[in-house]
XYZ file of C-alpha atoms in Angstrom:
766
model
C 132.992 139.783 142.226
C 130.632 136.726 142.900
C 127.846 136.967 145.206
C 127.250 134.561 148.023
C 124.694 131.840 147.671
C 121.672 131.977 150.116
C 122.121 129.793 153.071
C 118.447 128.740 153.351
C 115.745 128.297 150.867
C 112.756 126.064 150.130
C 113.187 123.650 147.287
C 109.925 123.838 144.874
C 108.383 120.624 143.444
C 110.088 118.962 140.547
C 108.772 119.721 137.285
C 106.189 117.046 136.083
C 106.401 115.068 132.966
C 109.647 113.712 132.884
C 111.467 110.370 132.534
C 109.400 107.705 133.960
C 106.186 109.550 133.730
C 103.314 109.440 131.188
C 102.532 112.948 130.164
C 100.061 113.938 127.390
C 101.469 113.699 123.751
C 101.717 117.047 122.191
C 100.394 115.718 118.874
C 97.531 113.798 120.765
C 94.877 116.235 120.921
C 94.870 117.339 117.347
C 94.951 113.738 116.177
C 92.190 112.890 118.064
C 90.103 115.935 117.029
C 90.848 115.230 113.333
C 92.685 118.386 113.276
C 96.285 117.090 112.720
C 97.835 117.936 109.183
C 99.313 114.778 107.580
C 101.328 114.754 104.383
C 98.203 114.055 102.188
C 96.953 117.368 103.448
C 99.601 119.533 102.075
C 99.028 122.414 99.816
C 100.510 125.048 97.770
C 99.402 127.980 95.560
C 99.470 127.199 91.908
C 100.350 123.537 92.738
C 100.277 120.636 90.070
C 99.410 117.095 90.815
C 102.100 114.150 90.087
C 101.136 110.782 88.900
C 102.862 107.664 87.911
C 102.665 105.045 85.303
C 103.626 101.649 86.215
C 104.430 98.459 84.938
C 101.748 95.847 84.215
C 104.088 92.954 83.771
C 106.297 91.225 86.609
C 109.212 90.855 84.076
C 109.538 92.577 80.701
C 111.858 94.343 78.242
C 110.777 97.903 77.357
C 110.779 98.311 73.661
C 109.487 101.990 73.294
C 107.693 104.533 75.323
C 105.525 107.006 73.328
C 104.316 110.089 75.339
C 103.203 112.270 72.550
C 99.603 111.782 72.963
C 99.718 112.479 76.828
C 101.537 115.600 76.158
C 98.664 116.915 73.958
C 96.113 116.639 76.668
C 95.125 119.997 77.946
C 96.185 120.634 81.567
C 99.327 118.535 81.268
C 102.608 120.392 81.935
C 105.248 117.615 81.531
C 105.798 113.995 81.006
C 109.064 112.421 82.104
C 110.737 109.105 81.443
C 114.149 107.703 82.619
C 116.220 109.897 80.165
C 114.977 112.827 82.148
C 116.432 111.745 85.322
C 119.615 114.257 85.618
C 121.543 112.213 87.971
C 122.089 108.762 89.135
C 118.952 106.438 88.087
C 119.448 104.121 90.784
C 118.725 104.243 94.799
C 118.315 101.893 97.531
C 118.722 101.940 101.439
C 121.563 99.129 101.070
C 122.281 98.755 97.384
C 121.692 101.350 94.854
C 120.026 98.717 92.416
C 116.443 100.264 91.772
C 115.881 102.693 89.084
C 114.143 105.963 89.746
C 112.302 105.168 86.491
C 112.747 101.964 84.419
C 114.895 102.085 81.614
C 115.138 98.783 79.610
C 113.746 96.315 81.894
C 110.842 96.299 84.357
C 111.207 93.759 87.341
C 107.819 93.662 89.146
C 104.146 94.780 88.759
C 103.837 98.364 89.772
C 107.418 99.464 88.983
C 107.380 103.231 87.697
C 108.057 104.094 84.187
C 106.852 107.683 83.516
C 105.644 110.518 85.401
C 102.975 113.254 84.491
C 102.552 116.652 86.162
C 99.235 118.284 85.397
C 97.012 121.080 86.866
C 94.222 118.540 88.184
C 94.829 114.866 89.663
C 92.362 113.398 87.249
C 93.810 115.035 84.261
C 97.075 113.413 85.424
C 95.415 110.068 85.568
C 93.992 110.487 82.061
C 97.325 111.381 80.760
C 98.827 108.163 81.978
C 96.281 106.250 79.914
C 97.690 108.002 76.770
C 101.205 106.797 77.230
C 102.210 103.967 74.907
C 104.587 101.394 76.145
C 105.598 98.368 73.983
C 106.989 95.499 76.034
C 108.597 92.232 75.318
C 107.495 89.976 78.215
C 110.285 87.686 79.679
C 110.070 84.502 81.844
C 109.731 85.828 85.383
C 111.406 84.491 88.458
C 108.798 83.540 91.240
C 110.362 80.865 93.429
C 112.750 82.181 96.090
C 114.044 78.641 97.152
C 114.664 77.934 93.499
C 116.333 81.264 92.857
C 118.928 80.442 95.329
C 119.998 77.138 93.717
C 119.098 77.075 90.175
C 121.544 78.711 87.780
C 119.444 78.130 84.892
C 116.956 80.821 85.859
C 117.310 84.298 84.490
C 119.416 86.607 86.112
C 117.606 89.491 87.539
C 120.678 91.568 88.408
C 124.311 91.477 87.104
C 125.540 89.430 90.116
C 122.726 86.864 89.866
C 119.666 86.358 92.158
C 121.299 86.175 95.627
C 121.157 89.163 97.534
C 123.044 87.769 100.612
C 123.912 84.358 101.771
C 124.877 84.007 105.544
C 125.850 80.892 107.380
C 126.139 80.585 111.434
C 128.156 77.737 112.692
C 128.616 77.258 116.515
C 129.933 73.881 118.121
C 129.496 70.712 116.065
C 127.353 70.887 113.241
C 127.194 66.911 113.304
C 125.931 66.667 116.877
C 123.027 63.908 117.486
C 120.468 64.008 119.743
C 118.151 61.519 121.566
C 114.827 63.284 120.275
C 114.695 65.088 116.926
C 111.746 67.186 115.643
C 111.851 68.865 111.969
C 109.323 70.830 110.248
C 108.904 73.141 107.235
C 107.315 76.819 107.894
C 105.969 79.146 105.389
C 105.251 82.756 106.011
C 103.049 84.867 103.868
C 103.502 88.452 102.518
C 102.531 90.877 105.096
C 101.651 94.585 104.455
C 102.524 97.423 106.895
C 99.089 98.670 106.205
C 99.625 102.140 107.559
C 96.425 104.256 106.931
C 98.387 107.388 105.668
C 99.115 106.935 101.826
C 102.534 108.051 100.469
C 102.263 111.626 99.916
C 104.710 114.812 99.714
C 104.881 118.318 98.255
C 107.869 119.656 96.325
C 108.574 123.206 95.862
C 111.256 124.501 93.486
C 113.491 127.070 94.970
C 115.189 130.161 93.459
C 118.713 128.672 94.270
C 117.856 125.846 91.731
C 117.173 123.178 94.656
C 114.001 122.017 95.875
C 111.959 121.954 99.335
C 110.401 118.554 99.946
C 107.714 118.016 102.472
C 106.845 114.397 103.023
C 105.916 111.701 105.087
C 109.022 109.267 105.716
C 111.027 107.493 108.247
C 114.470 108.662 107.652
C 114.899 112.404 106.303
C 118.700 112.143 105.785
C 118.739 108.571 104.113
C 116.145 109.801 101.642
C 118.123 113.208 101.360
C 121.338 111.314 100.143
C 119.627 109.128 97.571
C 117.276 111.979 96.229
C 120.388 114.404 95.894
C 122.334 111.850 93.877
C 119.311 111.260 91.433
C 118.473 115.063 90.975
C 122.318 115.737 90.444
C 122.073 118.382 93.352
C 124.365 118.889 96.225
C 122.700 117.610 99.546
C 122.234 121.342 100.795
C 120.103 122.131 97.827
C 117.484 119.441 98.740
C 115.834 120.736 101.838
C 113.530 118.184 103.544
C 110.941 118.660 106.180
C 108.924 115.884 108.042
C 105.069 116.208 107.430
C 102.630 114.244 109.320
C 103.149 110.538 109.061
C 99.998 108.393 108.947
C 101.863 105.264 110.324
C 104.883 103.414 108.795
C 106.048 100.199 110.441
C 109.029 99.987 108.188
C 107.187 100.749 104.829
C 108.380 104.154 104.330
C 112.204 103.363 104.978
C 112.746 103.027 101.189
C 111.751 105.923 98.546
C 108.501 105.804 96.842
C 107.499 109.178 95.190
C 110.446 111.267 96.621
C 112.520 111.647 93.441
C 109.533 111.821 91.353
C 107.961 114.540 92.830
C 111.054 116.628 92.900
C 111.620 115.869 89.286
C 108.321 117.165 88.501
C 108.601 120.541 90.511
C 112.276 121.174 89.087
C 111.095 120.650 85.423
C 107.795 122.564 85.683
C 109.116 125.122 88.064
C 106.036 125.011 90.131
C 105.037 123.195 93.297
C 103.953 119.570 92.743
C 102.112 117.429 94.882
C 101.863 113.389 94.825
C 99.375 111.230 96.825
C 99.120 107.656 96.020
C 95.607 105.847 96.139
C 95.203 103.075 98.371
C 95.857 100.401 95.570
C 98.974 102.419 94.194
C 100.225 102.374 97.786
C 99.922 98.413 97.902
C 102.246 98.396 94.728
C 104.372 101.389 95.885
C 106.049 100.318 98.976
C 107.863 97.146 100.131
C 106.293 94.618 102.405
C 107.350 91.962 105.005
C 109.369 89.112 103.264
C 107.566 85.922 102.574
C 110.037 82.980 103.663
C 110.301 79.274 103.659
C 112.317 78.002 106.603
C 113.424 74.491 107.192
C 114.161 73.400 110.736
C 115.425 70.561 112.741
C 115.961 70.533 116.761
C 117.666 67.631 118.678
C 117.133 67.670 122.480
C 118.071 64.971 125.207
C 115.156 63.119 126.798
C 115.047 65.617 129.702
C 114.339 68.506 127.228
C 117.837 70.075 127.004
C 118.443 71.500 123.495
C 121.499 69.693 121.807
C 121.480 71.264 118.339
C 119.368 73.516 115.940
C 119.831 73.098 112.307
C 117.942 75.521 109.765
C 117.738 76.696 106.187
C 115.880 80.179 105.631
C 114.711 81.397 102.186
C 113.523 85.124 102.261
C 111.902 86.375 99.117
C 113.057 90.013 98.598
C 111.269 90.660 95.409
C 112.981 92.663 92.463
C 115.323 94.790 94.563
C 117.588 94.603 97.569
C 115.983 97.164 100.006
C 116.281 95.728 103.580
C 117.041 91.997 102.311
C 120.531 92.027 103.644
C 119.594 93.052 107.207
C 116.698 90.438 107.003
C 119.203 87.654 106.409
C 121.501 89.039 108.897
C 118.696 89.111 111.694
C 117.225 86.078 110.390
C 120.461 83.967 110.778
C 121.729 85.306 113.829
C 118.498 85.252 115.947
C 117.521 82.073 114.079
C 117.429 79.653 117.301
C 115.457 82.004 119.589
C 116.034 83.088 123.207
C 117.565 79.658 123.985
C 120.727 78.146 124.926
C 121.861 75.869 122.062
C 125.448 74.398 122.078
C 125.639 73.361 118.289
C 123.915 75.443 115.575
C 124.146 75.379 111.867
C 122.105 77.882 109.983
C 122.165 78.827 106.465
C 120.064 81.918 105.121
C 119.289 83.397 101.820
C 117.812 86.471 100.839
C 116.908 86.446 97.057
C 115.999 88.482 93.987
C 112.633 87.560 92.388
C 109.812 89.308 90.125
C 107.526 89.189 93.216
C 106.751 92.564 94.788
C 109.775 94.308 96.459
C 110.005 93.433 100.164
C 112.002 95.350 102.782
C 111.358 96.671 106.364
C 108.753 95.973 108.401
C 108.148 95.712 112.313
C 110.172 92.757 113.539
C 112.533 92.869 110.695
C 113.886 89.413 110.139
C 112.908 88.033 113.397
C 109.371 87.330 112.513
C 109.683 84.455 110.172
C 112.228 82.517 112.345
C 110.410 82.915 115.571
C 107.389 81.429 114.004
C 109.497 78.403 113.039
C 111.519 77.982 115.939
C 108.542 78.430 118.555
C 106.547 75.878 116.460
C 109.327 73.625 116.758
C 109.520 74.040 120.592
C 105.887 73.118 120.876
C 106.521 70.048 118.627
C 109.378 69.032 120.900
C 107.669 69.422 124.105
C 104.698 67.065 122.513
C 107.321 64.527 121.485
C 108.906 64.769 124.957
C 105.662 64.836 126.837
C 106.695 67.938 128.556
C 104.781 71.249 129.036
C 105.610 73.445 126.539
C 106.393 76.642 129.001
C 108.445 74.344 131.141
C 110.690 73.395 127.919
C 111.184 76.851 127.210
C 112.173 77.878 130.561
C 114.799 74.835 130.850
C 116.515 76.244 127.970
C 116.046 79.903 128.283
C 119.286 82.006 127.868
C 120.157 84.269 130.828
C 122.620 87.190 131.354
C 126.142 85.746 130.667
C 125.138 83.399 128.263
C 126.321 83.787 124.635
C 124.412 83.850 121.224
C 125.179 81.493 118.183
C 127.428 84.313 116.977
C 129.600 84.252 120.247
C 128.206 87.651 121.617
C 127.978 87.618 125.442
C 124.842 88.954 126.959
C 126.217 91.536 129.446
C 123.043 92.804 130.480
C 119.604 91.133 131.913
C 117.865 88.501 129.749
C 115.060 87.530 131.881
C 113.534 85.014 129.437
C 112.394 82.344 131.944
C 110.755 84.925 134.049
C 108.844 86.581 131.386
C 107.425 83.117 130.325
C 106.532 82.427 133.962
C 104.795 85.623 134.267
C 102.478 85.124 131.333
C 101.697 81.598 132.263
C 100.783 82.591 135.639
C 98.548 85.521 134.660
C 94.733 84.968 135.086
C 93.062 83.167 132.298
C 89.802 84.706 130.695
C 86.381 83.154 131.858
C 84.495 80.869 129.536
C 82.883 82.393 126.419
C 79.068 83.511 127.152
C 77.611 81.351 124.165
C 74.488 83.708 124.407
C 76.364 86.500 122.822
C 77.396 85.906 119.475
C 79.856 88.700 119.467
C 81.878 86.673 121.708
C 82.030 83.505 119.351
C 84.231 82.474 116.607
C 82.341 84.259 113.623
C 81.140 87.182 115.780
C 78.065 89.066 114.234
C 77.924 86.978 111.325
C 75.987 84.437 113.654
C 77.698 81.532 112.221
C 77.835 79.485 115.644
C 76.130 79.318 119.096
C 78.807 77.394 120.587
C 78.536 74.178 118.839
C 81.943 72.694 117.648
C 83.917 75.458 119.602
C 87.243 74.479 121.312
C 89.354 76.587 123.282
C 93.182 76.428 123.165
C 96.127 78.256 124.990
C 99.344 78.827 123.568
C 102.755 80.569 123.950
C 105.438 82.470 122.177
C 108.589 84.102 123.175
C 111.202 86.047 121.154
C 114.469 87.611 121.006
C 115.082 90.860 119.042
C 118.055 92.995 118.056
C 117.655 96.777 119.127
C 119.258 99.503 116.698
C 121.535 98.650 113.853
C 123.840 95.927 113.770
C 126.897 94.203 112.153
C 129.349 97.227 112.261
C 126.722 99.958 110.981
C 127.679 103.122 112.457
C 124.414 103.806 114.308
C 123.940 107.449 115.738
C 121.592 110.262 116.255
C 121.925 114.202 116.508
C 120.097 116.578 118.746
C 120.387 120.392 119.223
C 119.196 121.649 122.255
C 118.474 125.481 123.025
C 117.731 126.857 126.612
C 116.411 130.538 126.802
C 113.826 132.826 128.385
C 110.678 133.356 126.740
C 107.815 135.135 127.902
C 109.179 135.482 131.517
C 109.820 131.609 131.766
C 112.698 129.264 130.769
C 111.913 127.317 127.839
C 113.962 124.358 126.146
C 113.845 123.723 122.461
C 114.631 120.284 121.138
C 115.597 120.010 117.298
C 116.336 116.738 115.756
C 115.677 115.038 112.501
C 114.036 111.788 114.129
C 110.775 110.958 112.426
C 107.587 110.770 114.591
C 105.795 108.044 112.780
C 103.048 107.615 115.602
C 105.330 105.914 118.205
C 105.359 108.827 120.688
C 108.716 110.144 120.058
C 107.942 113.605 120.479
C 106.842 113.349 124.199
C 109.761 111.251 124.926
C 112.211 114.317 123.744
C 110.093 116.459 126.050
C 110.440 114.011 129.046
C 114.197 113.914 128.455
C 114.598 117.573 128.312
C 112.259 118.219 131.421
C 114.197 115.601 133.297
C 117.845 116.917 132.655
C 117.094 120.545 132.415
C 114.207 120.796 135.178
C 112.105 122.938 132.751
C 108.422 122.587 132.349
C 108.118 124.232 128.710
C 109.741 122.059 126.073
C 109.251 122.833 122.451
C 109.979 120.299 119.699
C 111.265 121.886 116.463
C 109.959 120.629 113.405
C 112.001 117.716 112.005
C 114.011 118.742 108.980
C 117.463 118.233 107.668
C 118.770 121.660 108.899
C 120.148 119.530 111.819
C 122.304 116.426 111.673
C 121.181 112.800 110.963
C 118.967 110.731 113.233
C 118.852 107.656 111.329
C 115.565 105.707 110.491
C 112.546 105.656 112.970
C 112.940 101.539 112.804
C 114.694 98.691 114.690
C 113.125 100.147 117.706
C 116.024 102.443 118.123
C 114.722 105.909 118.262
C 114.230 106.253 122.058
C 118.004 104.599 122.513
C 119.650 106.868 120.007
C 117.753 110.155 119.734
C 116.873 109.930 123.337
C 120.753 109.440 123.851
C 121.469 112.444 121.644
C 118.746 114.705 123.388
C 120.037 113.685 126.720
C 123.743 114.426 125.887
C 122.718 117.761 124.486
C 120.788 118.770 127.486
C 123.816 117.692 129.627
C 125.979 120.078 127.703
C 123.645 122.890 128.128
C 123.373 122.235 131.708
C 127.051 122.338 132.184
C 127.198 125.739 130.653
C 124.536 126.933 132.813
C 126.353 125.865 135.815
C 129.300 127.664 134.696
C 127.444 130.699 134.468
C 126.014 129.947 137.957
C 129.668 129.449 138.886
C 131.086 132.561 137.634
C 128.279 134.850 139.156
C 128.091 132.882 142.702
C 131.197 131.134 143.043
C 129.300 127.785 143.398
C 131.276 124.787 142.138
C 129.547 123.284 139.019
C 129.844 119.678 140.317
C 127.722 120.643 143.281
C 124.811 121.971 141.384
C 121.587 120.416 140.066
C 118.285 121.579 138.368
C 114.981 121.039 140.133
C 111.368 122.678 139.245
C 113.102 125.713 137.506
C 115.626 126.232 140.306
C 119.369 125.799 140.326
C 120.192 124.048 143.504
C 123.385 123.541 145.436
C 123.818 120.412 147.591
C 125.414 122.654 150.094
C 123.326 125.730 150.196
C 119.657 124.816 148.730
C 118.044 126.827 146.054
C 120.605 129.613 144.605
C 118.595 131.142 141.865
C 115.618 130.783 139.466
C 116.561 129.628 135.833
C 115.078 132.916 134.649
C 117.452 134.847 136.928
C 120.503 132.763 135.784
C 119.647 133.153 132.075
C 118.623 136.488 131.835
C 119.149 137.329 128.219
C 121.724 134.377 127.751
C 120.722 131.717 125.214
C 122.436 128.397 125.568
C 122.413 125.965 122.650
C 124.489 122.691 122.246
C 124.591 119.874 119.587
C 125.448 116.511 120.275
C 125.717 113.177 118.528
C 125.005 109.812 120.473
C 126.828 106.730 119.388
C 125.951 103.725 120.921
C 128.877 100.952 121.700
C 130.085 99.748 118.550
C 128.848 96.297 116.610
C 131.065 94.484 114.351
C 130.357 92.364 111.252
C 130.105 88.691 111.217
C 133.215 86.626 109.899
C 132.965 83.677 107.595
C 131.410 81.238 110.122
C 129.142 83.906 111.343
C 130.954 84.727 114.345
C 131.248 88.229 116.123
C 132.222 89.518 119.390
C 129.230 91.807 119.173
C 126.742 91.560 116.464
C 123.708 93.405 117.952
C 124.102 96.282 120.361
C 121.241 95.255 122.389
C 118.385 92.503 122.702
C 115.018 92.660 123.608
C 112.891 89.832 124.877
C 109.065 89.254 125.148
C 106.772 86.531 125.688
C 102.966 86.071 124.899
C 100.083 83.653 125.924
C 97.201 83.422 123.526
C 93.769 82.038 124.330
C 91.655 81.207 121.215
C 88.217 79.771 120.738
C 88.066 77.914 117.504
C 84.970 76.764 115.738
C 86.537 73.142 114.374
C 83.816 72.722 111.830
C 83.991 76.017 110.068
C 87.522 76.901 110.714
C 86.621 80.223 112.469
C 89.012 81.620 115.155
C 88.359 84.095 117.949
C 91.313 85.148 120.106
C 89.828 85.673 123.371
C 92.878 87.125 125.234
C 96.481 87.906 124.600
C 98.865 88.199 127.739
C 102.128 89.693 127.415
C 105.159 90.193 129.531
C 108.132 92.269 128.180
C 111.492 93.481 129.588
C 111.690 97.273 128.539
C 114.874 98.195 130.779
C 113.294 101.419 131.883
C 109.780 102.469 131.209
C 110.437 106.006 130.125
C 107.006 106.487 129.354
C 104.687 103.739 130.916
C 101.511 104.548 129.267
C 103.075 104.684 125.711
C 104.864 101.374 126.525
C 101.783 99.642 127.149
C 100.220 101.174 123.942
C 103.091 99.867 122.170
C 102.617 96.387 123.144
C 99.025 96.395 122.590
C 99.580 97.753 119.173
C 102.368 95.305 118.204
C 100.287 92.436 119.554
C 97.522 93.419 117.200
C 99.858 93.388 114.267
C 101.168 89.971 115.192
C 97.624 88.748 115.625
C 96.842 89.922 112.101
C 99.743 88.085 110.641
C 98.609 84.978 112.644
C 94.984 84.669 111.172
C 94.381 87.191 108.382
C 97.046 89.298 107.008
C 98.496 87.953 103.762
C 98.992 89.622 100.414
C 97.865 87.051 97.724
C 100.649 87.145 95.090
C 99.690 85.134 91.960
C 102.330 85.364 89.078
C 103.990 88.297 90.487
C 100.512 90.120 90.747
C 98.995 91.223 94.155
C 95.611 90.092 93.827
C 94.237 91.960 97.063
C 95.485 95.446 96.958
C 92.711 96.924 98.968
C 91.567 97.117 102.400
C 88.270 95.402 101.406
C 90.499 92.290 100.442
C 93.639 92.770 102.596
C 92.268 92.305 106.178
C 93.502 93.690 109.432
C 92.330 93.372 112.923
C 89.637 95.806 113.924
C 88.381 96.340 117.210
C 85.988 93.401 117.027
C 88.778 91.182 116.373
C 91.215 92.426 119.006
C 90.918 90.775 122.551
C 91.843 92.352 125.761
C 95.733 92.348 126.074
C 96.942 91.974 129.659
C 100.314 93.522 129.812
C 103.213 93.181 132.665
C 106.068 95.297 132.148
C 109.489 94.365 133.709
C 112.280 97.082 134.083
C 115.749 95.192 134.325
C 118.007 98.004 133.139
C 120.600 97.640 130.554
C 123.536 99.408 131.971
C 124.906 100.362 128.518
C 122.020 102.226 127.408
C 120.505 105.694 128.315
C 118.702 105.557 131.516
C 119.033 101.519 131.088
C 116.110 101.643 128.330
C 115.435 98.695 125.990
C 113.505 99.414 122.667
C 109.984 98.417 122.869
C 108.003 98.524 119.608
C 108.741 95.434 117.706
C 109.263 92.553 120.054
C 105.510 92.090 120.818
C 104.763 92.075 116.996
C 106.960 88.827 116.935
C 105.951 86.734 119.863
C 102.116 87.325 119.639
C 102.139 85.311 116.251
C 103.367 81.939 117.120
C 101.435 82.468 120.564
C 98.193 82.502 118.680
C 99.060 79.684 116.293
C 100.050 77.666 119.177
C 96.649 78.176 120.764
C 94.655 77.475 117.377
C 96.973 74.043 117.325
C 96.117 73.247 120.960
C 92.437 73.691 120.113
C 92.374 71.629 116.725
C 95.236 69.173 116.963
C 96.528 70.368 113.477
C 100.033 71.050 112.576
C 99.497 74.414 111.164
C 102.869 75.291 109.465
C 101.772 78.340 107.425
C 100.690 81.879 108.601
C 98.386 83.203 108.338
C 96.036 80.479 109.457
C 92.966 80.145 107.248
C 89.848 78.270 107.701
C 90.763 75.713 105.003
C 94.062 74.883 107.251
C 91.660 74.113 110.392
C 89.020 72.074 108.377
C 91.088 70.543 105.733
C 92.770 66.994 106.065
């Protein structure tokens, strides 16, 4: 017989730290104190060390491999080559075209050829020097544009050198306009520059399988590829995420995952691999360098009539994410603008340059630099304010993209631009403090020849996977009483790569279940897939999965309450650890309701479907969601020396719903720093297929001395199709900051500046 609920009761305060607040990150204190364990800190008893022999050539045929002398070295346990791969000697996130170990041909400098396991890392390195490989050098393919059109070049893969060719056509491709501007733009190869190198520990198991602990962005994608190469069923490859020291896309592809497992299974001992910094530069993918041809036509009053473009993305030796880069580059290639007539052709190419794949802003960074440069050029030709030109052509909710997709959610592009334009400008530079001048503490100038410039950039970026991909995440949520209080445990495979996903999962569980204590289970493959921590998607899809699992647990809880107290579940809610009836107030504590019960539910969250492009590049929904971001940059330029000081970045971004306001500001500031880096300093120098600057001595990234104040305004124009109305946040500020900084340098110097990063010779040269 059910008990009658109490008629009056005081409702306690709601649980703090939910959605919309900024609670402390659970991993924050240990990271700040230097106590957090990263993958490179892994250790096991009786552990061996793995090392990799890599190709010195961009393109060569392997004539022979002699491992005899390496095996004679004391402390070496095993040396492996391609013939020792038990399963498929191919892997890839989109196309399985990359060998685990090179068999007959190497296609880039740094391609893995052989593996060593030894009892000391120095012994392993010495063993690599004893492996003798005979090569026949082949002519390399190094020019991506030529690879798209020249059939006389060597075919690097059986189907040729084109990974993907995509055309987008809208309206009349022969349309004419009153005013026409054109340009050719190039983007250098940018590195993700994460601080934690590739690392992992593989431990052989008694069942013939392997337990792998590593830093990655996608446990289950890695699992599927690894299992095929090891010729093991997926359940025998158990993976656990270890501390990840940054990612930004560079950990989406496999690096040492299969290698370390091969060594562990062959030796029967735990094996650890940690890349050196130089090896890391060769061991992961980079941002695609690109060459883009653009032509914009407009009316004399500044309305865009057409955009024509050709885009060439250098994917390097293997496909990786090149198909996605081409898809994003082409579909987002006109920017956040209304353009009635569009013709874009985009190619992703194989070359013998270093492999390129995912990096923050995937496929949108390159065209944004081009089309924003074009908008500034068009504004100058029309004698119009560059912000006004952008506002006049900005897309709005209800407009359609070049693929035909109608934006059925807010698109406040004009408002973002107006907000950054109206934000306060920084004061004039204090020329008595050299730290505030271009060149800084190098003391190269005291203000002579220094000119200030202001520039703008705005972007559109897709969120989540696109073009028909089955994009989802899985969450398991458990609610029980531990230590006399209700505790929720959240279990997903979603990788925390520094973006703050751990605290977001806690916030959602607190909001949906009304409990203070939320434990995040270690991320591993014993729960269903969460997809990659990329495409600014995890808060959307994993947040959606956690929300759905919490809702299912809550429903079970309300059924218990209904059975015991006769209260209809639809009239119940949770607040501050209490079950509350809208008619009778507080009914009971969660502890009282749960008692010895353990409520657990697993749910998948799938966003609404997207669809592939047809032959003309049309699709009713190419992308599940778009995000928008605008920047204003203020720079001081020493026009005599070519030195640049970014004085201020101002950013306005629509986040839909600020799930964690402090974390969002951090993401915007961090993304802006990465975009600034691409604008003025970050470029892997590649010559004849060889990286010339594989170190943080020679590959420069912004430091605290390079970063200006970043003023941020956050808009919350909720997307009705998304959990809590949120939008992905991490990538857009990376994209729009680069063209804004370059535009400001143009404003100060009058130089065309068609390449990023901008170097001193671009400014002072003819």
